[in-house]
Coordinates of N, CA and C in Angstrom, one line a residue:
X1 N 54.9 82.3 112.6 CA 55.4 81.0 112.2 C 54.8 80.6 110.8
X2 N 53.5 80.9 110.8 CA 52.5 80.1 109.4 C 53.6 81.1 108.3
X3 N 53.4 82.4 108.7 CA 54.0 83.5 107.6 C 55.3 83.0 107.1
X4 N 56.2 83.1 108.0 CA 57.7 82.6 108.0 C 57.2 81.0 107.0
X5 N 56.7 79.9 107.3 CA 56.7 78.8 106.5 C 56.3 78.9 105.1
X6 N 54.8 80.3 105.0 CA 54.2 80.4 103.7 C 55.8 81.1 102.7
X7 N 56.7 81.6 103.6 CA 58.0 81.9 102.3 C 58.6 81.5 102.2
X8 N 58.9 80.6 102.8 CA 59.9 78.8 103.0 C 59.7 78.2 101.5
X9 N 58.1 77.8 101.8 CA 57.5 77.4 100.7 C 57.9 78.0 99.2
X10 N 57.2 78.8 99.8 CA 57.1 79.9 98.2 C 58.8 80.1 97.5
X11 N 59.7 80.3 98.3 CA 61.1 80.4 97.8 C 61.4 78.7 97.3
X12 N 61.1 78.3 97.9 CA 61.5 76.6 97.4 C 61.0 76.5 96.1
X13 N 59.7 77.2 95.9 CA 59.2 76.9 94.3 C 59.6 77.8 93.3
X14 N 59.8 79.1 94.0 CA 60.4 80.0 92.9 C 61.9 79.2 92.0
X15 N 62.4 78.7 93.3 CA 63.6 78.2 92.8 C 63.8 76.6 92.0
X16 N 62.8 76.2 92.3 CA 62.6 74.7 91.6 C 61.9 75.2 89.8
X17 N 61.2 76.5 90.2 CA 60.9 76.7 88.9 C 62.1 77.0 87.7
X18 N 62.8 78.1 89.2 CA 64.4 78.7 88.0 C 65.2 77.2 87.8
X19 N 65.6 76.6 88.7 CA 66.1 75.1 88.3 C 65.4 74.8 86.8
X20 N 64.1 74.4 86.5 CA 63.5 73.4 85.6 C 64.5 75.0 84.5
X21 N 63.9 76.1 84.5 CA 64.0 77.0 83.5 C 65.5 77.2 83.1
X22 N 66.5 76.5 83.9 CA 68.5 76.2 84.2 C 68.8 74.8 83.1
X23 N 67.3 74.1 83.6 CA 67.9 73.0 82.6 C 67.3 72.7 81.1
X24 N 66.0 73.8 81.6 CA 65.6 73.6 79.9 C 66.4 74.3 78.6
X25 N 67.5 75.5 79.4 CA 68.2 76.2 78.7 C 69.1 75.2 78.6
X26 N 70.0 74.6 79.3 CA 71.1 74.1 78.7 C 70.6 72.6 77.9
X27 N 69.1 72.3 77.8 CA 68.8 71.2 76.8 C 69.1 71.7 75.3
X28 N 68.6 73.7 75.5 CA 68.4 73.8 74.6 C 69.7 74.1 73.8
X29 N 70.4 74.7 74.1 CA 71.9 74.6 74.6 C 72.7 73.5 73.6
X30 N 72.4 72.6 74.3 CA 73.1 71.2 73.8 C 72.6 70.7 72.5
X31 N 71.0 71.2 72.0 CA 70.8 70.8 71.2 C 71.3 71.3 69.7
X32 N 71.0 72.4 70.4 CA 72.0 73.7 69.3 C 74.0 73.4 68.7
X33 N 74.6 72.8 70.1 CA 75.5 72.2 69.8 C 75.8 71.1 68.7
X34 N 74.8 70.0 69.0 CA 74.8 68.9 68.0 C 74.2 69.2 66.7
X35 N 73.0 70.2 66.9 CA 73.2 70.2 65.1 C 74.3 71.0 64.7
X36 N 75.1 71.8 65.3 CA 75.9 72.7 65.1 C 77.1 71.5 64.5
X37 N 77.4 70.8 65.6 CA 78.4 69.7 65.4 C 78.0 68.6 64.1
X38 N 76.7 68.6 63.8 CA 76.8 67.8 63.0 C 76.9 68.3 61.4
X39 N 76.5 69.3 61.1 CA 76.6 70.3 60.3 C 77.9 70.5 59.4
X40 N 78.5 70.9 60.6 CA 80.1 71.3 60.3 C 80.8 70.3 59.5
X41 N 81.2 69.2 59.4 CA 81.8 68.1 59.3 C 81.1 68.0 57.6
X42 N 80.0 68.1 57.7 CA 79.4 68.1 56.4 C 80.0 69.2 55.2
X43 N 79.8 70.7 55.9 CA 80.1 72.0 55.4 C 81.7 71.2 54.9
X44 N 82.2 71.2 55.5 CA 84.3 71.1 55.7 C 84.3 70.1 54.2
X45 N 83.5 69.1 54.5 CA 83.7 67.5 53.5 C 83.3 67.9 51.9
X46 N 82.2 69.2 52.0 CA 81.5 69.6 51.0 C 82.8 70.8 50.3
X47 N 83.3 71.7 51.2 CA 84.2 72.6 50.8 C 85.5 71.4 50.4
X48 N 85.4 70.9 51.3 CA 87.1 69.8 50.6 C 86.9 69.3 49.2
X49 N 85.8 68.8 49.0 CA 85.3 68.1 47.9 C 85.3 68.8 46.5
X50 N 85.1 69.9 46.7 CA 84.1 70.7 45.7 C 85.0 71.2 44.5
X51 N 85.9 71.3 45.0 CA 87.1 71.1 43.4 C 87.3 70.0 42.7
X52 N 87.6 68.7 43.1 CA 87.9 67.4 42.5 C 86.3 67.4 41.8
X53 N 85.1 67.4 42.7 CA 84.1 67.4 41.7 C 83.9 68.3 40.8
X54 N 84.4 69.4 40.8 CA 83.9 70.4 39.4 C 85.6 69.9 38.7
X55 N 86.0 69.2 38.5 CA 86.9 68.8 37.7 C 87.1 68.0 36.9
X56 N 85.9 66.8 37.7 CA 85.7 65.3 37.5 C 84.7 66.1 36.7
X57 N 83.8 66.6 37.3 CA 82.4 67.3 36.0 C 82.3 67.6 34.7
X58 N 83.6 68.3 35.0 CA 84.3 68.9 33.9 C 84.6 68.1 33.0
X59 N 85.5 66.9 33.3 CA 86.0 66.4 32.4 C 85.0 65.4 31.9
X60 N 83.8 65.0 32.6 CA 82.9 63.7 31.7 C 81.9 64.6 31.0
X61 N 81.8 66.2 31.1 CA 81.0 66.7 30.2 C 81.9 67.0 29.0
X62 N 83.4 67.4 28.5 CA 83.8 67.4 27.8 C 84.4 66.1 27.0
X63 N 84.5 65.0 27.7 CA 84.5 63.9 26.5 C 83.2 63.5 25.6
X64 N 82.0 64.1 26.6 CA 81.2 63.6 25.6 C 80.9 64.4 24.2
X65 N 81.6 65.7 24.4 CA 81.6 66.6 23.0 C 82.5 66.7 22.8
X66 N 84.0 66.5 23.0 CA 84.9 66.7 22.4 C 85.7 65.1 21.4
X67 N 85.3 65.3 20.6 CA 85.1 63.7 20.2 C 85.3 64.1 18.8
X68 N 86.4 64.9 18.3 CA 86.8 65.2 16.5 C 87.7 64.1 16.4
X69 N 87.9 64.3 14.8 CA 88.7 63.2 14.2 C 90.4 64.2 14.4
X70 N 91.0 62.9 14.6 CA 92.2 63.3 15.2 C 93.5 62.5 14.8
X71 N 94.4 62.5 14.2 CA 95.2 61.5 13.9 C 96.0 61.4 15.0
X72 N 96.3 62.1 16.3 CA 96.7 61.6 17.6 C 96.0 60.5 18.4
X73 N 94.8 60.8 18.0 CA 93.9 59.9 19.0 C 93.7 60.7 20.7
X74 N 93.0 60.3 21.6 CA 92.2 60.2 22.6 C 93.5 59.0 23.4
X75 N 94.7 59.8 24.4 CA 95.8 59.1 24.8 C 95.3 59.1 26.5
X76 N 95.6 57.7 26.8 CA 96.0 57.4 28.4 C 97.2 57.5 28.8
X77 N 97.6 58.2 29.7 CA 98.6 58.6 30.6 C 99.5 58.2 31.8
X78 N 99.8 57.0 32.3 CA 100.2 56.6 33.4 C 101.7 56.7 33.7
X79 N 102.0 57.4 35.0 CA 103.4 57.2 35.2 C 103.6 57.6 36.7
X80 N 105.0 58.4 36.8 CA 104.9 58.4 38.2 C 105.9 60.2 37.9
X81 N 105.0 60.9 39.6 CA 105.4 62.4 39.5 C 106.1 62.6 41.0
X82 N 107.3 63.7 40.4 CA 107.4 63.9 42.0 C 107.6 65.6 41.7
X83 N 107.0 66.1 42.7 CA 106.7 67.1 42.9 C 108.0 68.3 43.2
X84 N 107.6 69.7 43.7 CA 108.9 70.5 44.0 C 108.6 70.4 45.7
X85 N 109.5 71.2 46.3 CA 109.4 71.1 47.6 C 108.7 72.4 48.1
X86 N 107.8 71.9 49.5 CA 107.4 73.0 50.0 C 107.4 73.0 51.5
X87 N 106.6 73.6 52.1 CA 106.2 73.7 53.5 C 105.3 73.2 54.2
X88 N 105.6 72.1 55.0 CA 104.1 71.5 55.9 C 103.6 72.7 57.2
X89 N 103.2 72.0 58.1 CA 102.8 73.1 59.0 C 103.9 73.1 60.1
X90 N 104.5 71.7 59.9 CA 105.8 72.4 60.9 C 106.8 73.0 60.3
X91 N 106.8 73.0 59.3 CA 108.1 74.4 59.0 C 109.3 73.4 58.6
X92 N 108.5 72.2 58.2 CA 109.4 70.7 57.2 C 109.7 71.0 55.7
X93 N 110.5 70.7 54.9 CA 110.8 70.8 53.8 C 110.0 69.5 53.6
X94 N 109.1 69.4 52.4 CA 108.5 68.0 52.0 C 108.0 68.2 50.4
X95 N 108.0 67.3 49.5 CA 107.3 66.8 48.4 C 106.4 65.9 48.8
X96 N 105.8 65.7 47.4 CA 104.9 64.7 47.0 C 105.3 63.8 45.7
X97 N 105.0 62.4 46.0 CA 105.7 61.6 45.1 C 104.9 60.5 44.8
X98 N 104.2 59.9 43.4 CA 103.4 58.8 43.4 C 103.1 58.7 42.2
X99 N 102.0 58.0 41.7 CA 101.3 57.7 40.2 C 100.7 58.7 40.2
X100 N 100.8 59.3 38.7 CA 99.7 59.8 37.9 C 98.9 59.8 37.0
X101 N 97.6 59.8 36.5 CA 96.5 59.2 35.9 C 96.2 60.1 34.9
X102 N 95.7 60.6 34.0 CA 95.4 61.8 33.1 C 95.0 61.3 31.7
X103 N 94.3 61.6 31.1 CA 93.7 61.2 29.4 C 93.5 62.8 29.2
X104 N 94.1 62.4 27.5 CA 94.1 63.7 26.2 C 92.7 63.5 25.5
X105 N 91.9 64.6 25.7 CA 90.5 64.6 25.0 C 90.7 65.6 23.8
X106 N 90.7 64.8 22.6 CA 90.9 66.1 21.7 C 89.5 66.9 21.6
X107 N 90.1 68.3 21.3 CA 88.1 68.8 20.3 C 89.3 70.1 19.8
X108 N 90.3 70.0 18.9 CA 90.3 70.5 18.2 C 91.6 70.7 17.0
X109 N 91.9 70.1 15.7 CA 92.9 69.6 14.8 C 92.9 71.4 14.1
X110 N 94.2 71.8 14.4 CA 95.0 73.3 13.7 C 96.0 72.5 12.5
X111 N 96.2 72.8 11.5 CA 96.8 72.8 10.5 C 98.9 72.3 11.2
X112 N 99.1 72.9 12.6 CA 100.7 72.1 13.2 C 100.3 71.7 14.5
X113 N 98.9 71.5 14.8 CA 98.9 71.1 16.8 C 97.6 70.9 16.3
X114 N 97.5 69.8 17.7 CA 96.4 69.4 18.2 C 96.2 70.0 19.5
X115 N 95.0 70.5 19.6 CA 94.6 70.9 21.0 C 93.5 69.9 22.0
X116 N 94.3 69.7 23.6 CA 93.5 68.9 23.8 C 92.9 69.0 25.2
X117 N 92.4 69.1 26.0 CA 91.8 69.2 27.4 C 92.1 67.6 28.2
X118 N 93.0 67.5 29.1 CA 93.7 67.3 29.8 C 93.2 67.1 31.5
X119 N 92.4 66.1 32.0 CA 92.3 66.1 33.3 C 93.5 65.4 34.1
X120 N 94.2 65.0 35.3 CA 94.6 64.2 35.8 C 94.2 64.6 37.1
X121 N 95.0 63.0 37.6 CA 94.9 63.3 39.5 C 96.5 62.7 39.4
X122 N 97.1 63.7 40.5 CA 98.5 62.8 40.8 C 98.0 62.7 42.5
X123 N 98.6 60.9 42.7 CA 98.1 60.6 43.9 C 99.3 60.8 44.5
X124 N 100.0 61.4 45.4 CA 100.6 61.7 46.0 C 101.3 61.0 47.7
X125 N 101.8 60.4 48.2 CA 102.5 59.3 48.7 C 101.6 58.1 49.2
X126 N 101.1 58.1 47.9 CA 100.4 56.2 47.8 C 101.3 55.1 47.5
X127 N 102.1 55.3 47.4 CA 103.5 54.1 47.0 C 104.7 54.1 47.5
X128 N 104.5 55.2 48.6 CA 106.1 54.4 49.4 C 105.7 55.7 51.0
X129 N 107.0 55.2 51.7 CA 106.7 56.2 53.0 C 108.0 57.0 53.1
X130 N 108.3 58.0 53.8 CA 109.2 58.6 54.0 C 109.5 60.2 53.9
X131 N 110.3 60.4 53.2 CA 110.3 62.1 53.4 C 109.2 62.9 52.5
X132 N 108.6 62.1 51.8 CA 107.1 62.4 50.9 C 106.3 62.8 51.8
X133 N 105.5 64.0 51.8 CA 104.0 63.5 52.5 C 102.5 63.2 51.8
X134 N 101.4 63.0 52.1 CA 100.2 63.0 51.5 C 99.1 64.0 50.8
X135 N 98.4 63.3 49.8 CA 98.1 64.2 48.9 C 97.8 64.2 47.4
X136 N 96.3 64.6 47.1 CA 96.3 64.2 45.7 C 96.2 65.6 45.3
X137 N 96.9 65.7 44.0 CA 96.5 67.0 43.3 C 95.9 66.5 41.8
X138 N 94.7 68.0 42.0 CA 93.9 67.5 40.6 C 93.9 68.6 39.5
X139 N 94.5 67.6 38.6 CA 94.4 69.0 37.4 C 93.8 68.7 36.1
X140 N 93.4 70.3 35.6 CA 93.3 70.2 34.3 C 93.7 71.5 33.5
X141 N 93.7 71.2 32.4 CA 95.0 71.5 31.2 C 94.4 71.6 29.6
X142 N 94.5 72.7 29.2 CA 94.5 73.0 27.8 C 96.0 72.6 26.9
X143 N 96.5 71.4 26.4 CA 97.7 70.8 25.6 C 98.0 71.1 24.5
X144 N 98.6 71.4 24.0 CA 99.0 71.8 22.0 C 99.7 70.9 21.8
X145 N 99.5 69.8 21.1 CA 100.4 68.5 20.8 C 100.8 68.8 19.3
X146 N 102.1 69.0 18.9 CA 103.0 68.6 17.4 C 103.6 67.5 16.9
X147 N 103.2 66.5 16.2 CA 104.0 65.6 16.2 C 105.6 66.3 14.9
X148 N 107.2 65.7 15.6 CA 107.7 66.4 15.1 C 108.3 65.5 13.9
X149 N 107.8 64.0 14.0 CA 108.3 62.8 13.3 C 107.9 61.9 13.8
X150 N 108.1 60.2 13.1 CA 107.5 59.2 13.3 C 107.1 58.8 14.7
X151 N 106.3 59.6 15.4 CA 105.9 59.1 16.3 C 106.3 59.7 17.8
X152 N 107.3 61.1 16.9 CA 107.6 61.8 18.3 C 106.8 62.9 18.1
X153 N 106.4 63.3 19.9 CA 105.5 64.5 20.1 C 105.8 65.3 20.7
X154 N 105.9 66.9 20.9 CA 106.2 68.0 21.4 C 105.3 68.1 21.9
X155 N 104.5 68.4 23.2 CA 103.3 69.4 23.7 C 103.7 70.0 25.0
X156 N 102.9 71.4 24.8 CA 103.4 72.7 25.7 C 101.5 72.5 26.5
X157 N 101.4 73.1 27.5 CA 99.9 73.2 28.2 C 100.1 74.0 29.3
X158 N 99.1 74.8 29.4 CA 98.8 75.6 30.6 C 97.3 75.2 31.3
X159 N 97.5 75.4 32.9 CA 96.1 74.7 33.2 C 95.9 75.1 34.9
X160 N 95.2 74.8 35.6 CA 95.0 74.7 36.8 C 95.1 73.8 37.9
X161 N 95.8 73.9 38.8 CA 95.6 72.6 39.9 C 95.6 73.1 41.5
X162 N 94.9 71.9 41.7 CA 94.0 71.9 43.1 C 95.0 70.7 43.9
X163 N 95.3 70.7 45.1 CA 96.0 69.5 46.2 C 95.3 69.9 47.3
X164 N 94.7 68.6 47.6 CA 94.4 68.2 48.5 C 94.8 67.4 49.4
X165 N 95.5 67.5 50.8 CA 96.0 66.8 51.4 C 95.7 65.6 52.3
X166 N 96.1 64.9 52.6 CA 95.7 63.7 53.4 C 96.1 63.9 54.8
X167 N 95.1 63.9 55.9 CA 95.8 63.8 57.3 C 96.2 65.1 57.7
X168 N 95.8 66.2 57.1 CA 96.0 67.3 57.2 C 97.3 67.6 57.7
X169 N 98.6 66.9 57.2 CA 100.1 67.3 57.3 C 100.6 68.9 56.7
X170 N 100.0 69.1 55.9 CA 100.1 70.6 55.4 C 98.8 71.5 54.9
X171 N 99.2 72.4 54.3 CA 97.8 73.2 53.5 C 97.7 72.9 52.2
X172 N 96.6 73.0 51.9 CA 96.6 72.7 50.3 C 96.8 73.9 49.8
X173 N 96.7 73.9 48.4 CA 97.0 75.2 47.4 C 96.5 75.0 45.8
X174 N 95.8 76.3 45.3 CA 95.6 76.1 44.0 C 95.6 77.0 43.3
X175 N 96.2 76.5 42.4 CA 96.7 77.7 41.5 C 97.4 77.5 39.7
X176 N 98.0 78.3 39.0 CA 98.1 78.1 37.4 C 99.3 76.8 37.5
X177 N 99.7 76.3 36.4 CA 100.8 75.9 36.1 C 101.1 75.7 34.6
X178 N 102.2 75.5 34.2 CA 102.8 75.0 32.5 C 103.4 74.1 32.3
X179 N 103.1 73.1 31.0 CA 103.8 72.2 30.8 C 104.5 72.2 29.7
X180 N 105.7 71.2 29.7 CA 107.0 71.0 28.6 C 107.2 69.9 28.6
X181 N 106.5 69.2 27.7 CA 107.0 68.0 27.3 C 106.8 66.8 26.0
X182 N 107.2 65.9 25.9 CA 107.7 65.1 24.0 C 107.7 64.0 25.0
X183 N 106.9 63.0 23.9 CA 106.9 61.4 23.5 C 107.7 60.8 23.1
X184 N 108.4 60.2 23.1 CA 109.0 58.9 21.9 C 108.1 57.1 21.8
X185 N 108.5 57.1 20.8 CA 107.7 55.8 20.6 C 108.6 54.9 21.0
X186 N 107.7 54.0 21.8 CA 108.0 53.0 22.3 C 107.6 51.3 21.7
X187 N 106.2 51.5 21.1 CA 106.3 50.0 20.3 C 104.9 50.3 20.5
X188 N 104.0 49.0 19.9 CA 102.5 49.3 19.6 C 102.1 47.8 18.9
X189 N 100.7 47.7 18.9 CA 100.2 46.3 18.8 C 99.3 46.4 17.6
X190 N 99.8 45.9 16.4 CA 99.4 46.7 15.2 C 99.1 47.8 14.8
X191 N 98.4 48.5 14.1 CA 98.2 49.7 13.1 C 97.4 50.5 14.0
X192 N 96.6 49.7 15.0 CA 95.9 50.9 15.7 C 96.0 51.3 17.3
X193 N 97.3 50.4 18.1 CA 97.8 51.1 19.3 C 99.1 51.2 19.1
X194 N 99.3 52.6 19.8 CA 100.5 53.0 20.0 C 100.8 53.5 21.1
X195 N 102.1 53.2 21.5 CA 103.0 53.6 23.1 C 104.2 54.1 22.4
X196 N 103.9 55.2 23.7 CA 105.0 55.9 23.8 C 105.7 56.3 25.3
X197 N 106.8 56.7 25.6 CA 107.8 57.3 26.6 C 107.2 58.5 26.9
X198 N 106.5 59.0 27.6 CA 106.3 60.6 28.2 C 107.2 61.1 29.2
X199 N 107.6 61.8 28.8 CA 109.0 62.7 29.8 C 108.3 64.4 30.4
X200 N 107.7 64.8 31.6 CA 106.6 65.8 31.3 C 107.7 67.2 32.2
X201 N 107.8 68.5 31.8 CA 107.9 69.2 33.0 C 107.3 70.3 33.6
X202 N 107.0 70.7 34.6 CA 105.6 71.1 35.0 C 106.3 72.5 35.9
X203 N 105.8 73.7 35.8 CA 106.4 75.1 36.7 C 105.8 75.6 37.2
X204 N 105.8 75.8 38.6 CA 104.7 76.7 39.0 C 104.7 77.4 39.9
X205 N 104.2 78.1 40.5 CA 104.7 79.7 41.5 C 105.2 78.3 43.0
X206 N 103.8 77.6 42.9 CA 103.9 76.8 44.1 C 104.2 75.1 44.0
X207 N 105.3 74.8 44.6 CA 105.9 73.3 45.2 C 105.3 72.6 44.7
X208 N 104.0 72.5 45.4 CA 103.1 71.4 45.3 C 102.9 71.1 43.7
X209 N 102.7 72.2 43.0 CA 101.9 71.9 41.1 C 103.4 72.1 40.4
X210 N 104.6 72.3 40.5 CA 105.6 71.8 39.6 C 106.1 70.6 40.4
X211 N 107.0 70.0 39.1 CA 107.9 68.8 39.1 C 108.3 68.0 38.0
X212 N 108.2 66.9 37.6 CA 108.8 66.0 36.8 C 107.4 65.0 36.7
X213 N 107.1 64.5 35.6 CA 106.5 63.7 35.5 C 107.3 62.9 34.4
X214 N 107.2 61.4 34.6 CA 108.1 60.5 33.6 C 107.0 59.2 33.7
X215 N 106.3 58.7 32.3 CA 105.2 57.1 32.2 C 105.4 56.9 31.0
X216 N 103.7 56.6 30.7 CA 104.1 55.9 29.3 C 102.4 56.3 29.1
X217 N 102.4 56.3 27.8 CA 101.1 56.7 27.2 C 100.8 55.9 25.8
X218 N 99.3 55.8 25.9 CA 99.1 54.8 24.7 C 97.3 55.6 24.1
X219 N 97.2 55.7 22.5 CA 96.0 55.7 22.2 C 94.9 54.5 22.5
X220 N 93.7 55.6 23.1 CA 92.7 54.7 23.1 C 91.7 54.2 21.9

């Protein structure tokens, strides 16, 4: 009987020990989880991010040296873009449609063109709802601007763009594109601003980076 109780015992603690040693694994377990969980979110925000910032980088280290004398001037860009059509994840036909934002940074005057580096963001269904979906795409662009008379401008550009979507409705995509498009003047506030009509057209393997861009632009 004493025998039989001394392994009563002794099993009760073997197993109270494997118990403690059950739950200190799954503490440890859990803990591994949450940095794991907290991590990730960071990783994903830092990969989403990391284009718009080397773009945005890009573009405040080249205004500050690209700053030649230019009889175009250093132009602001506002208007509105609508995209080509592509594929969301359900297998929807969709564009993107909204304002777009962009400045001409000259740094370099050729004897028939001006060459200019070109950032924008087109924000993508920030202005209305419907068969549009969400989405900013960010680009930038090497421009060759001609003027071909009083105030009208030819420029051709090739460049790169990045879209990033909102709400994760689709996939983003990045890749080359080209541009086609002329100014006309539109009127100006003495001798040293001028506006003009920008009519822009944009081609590209993928939906998302062609389309139509149509604003107005003025020297800064």
């Amino acid at each position: 009987m004493v025998q039989r109780g001394l392994d009563r015992l002794t099993a009760k603690l073997n197993n109270s020990k494997l118990i403690g040693e059950i739950r200190k694994f799954q503490y440890n377990l859990r803990g591994q989880k949450f940095v794991a969980d907290t991590i990730k979110p960071r990783l994903t925000s830092y990969s989403t991010m990391k284009t718009p910032l080397v773009l945005v980088c890009f573009a405040i280290c080249t205004s500050a040296w690209c700053q030649v004398p230019n009889p175009l001037g250093t132009r602001l860009h506002v208007g509105y873009t609508t995209s080509g059509n592509f594929q969301d994840r359900g297998h929807h036909s969709v564009h993107l449609e909204g304002p777009e934002i962009g400045i001409d940074l000259p740094f370099q005057t050729l004897p028939f063109v001006t060459l200019h580096i070109t950032p924008s963001v087109f924000f993508g269904g920030r202005l209305r709802h419907g068969s549009d979906t969400d989405g900013e795409v960010y680009r930038l662009m090497i421009t060759a601007e001609h003027g071909i008379a009083e105030g009208i401008r030819a420029r051709v550009g090739v460049g790169v763009a990045s879209t990033q979507p909102r709400a994760h409705e689709f996939d983003g995509d990045t890749g080359a594109y080209v541009l086609v498009g002329f100014g006309l003047p539109i009127g100006g506030m003495g001798k040293t601003f001028h506006a003009s009509l920008d009519v822009n057209l944009l081609t590209a393997s993928s939906g998302q980076h062609r389309g139509w861009f149509v604003g107005v632009s003025g020297n800064l």
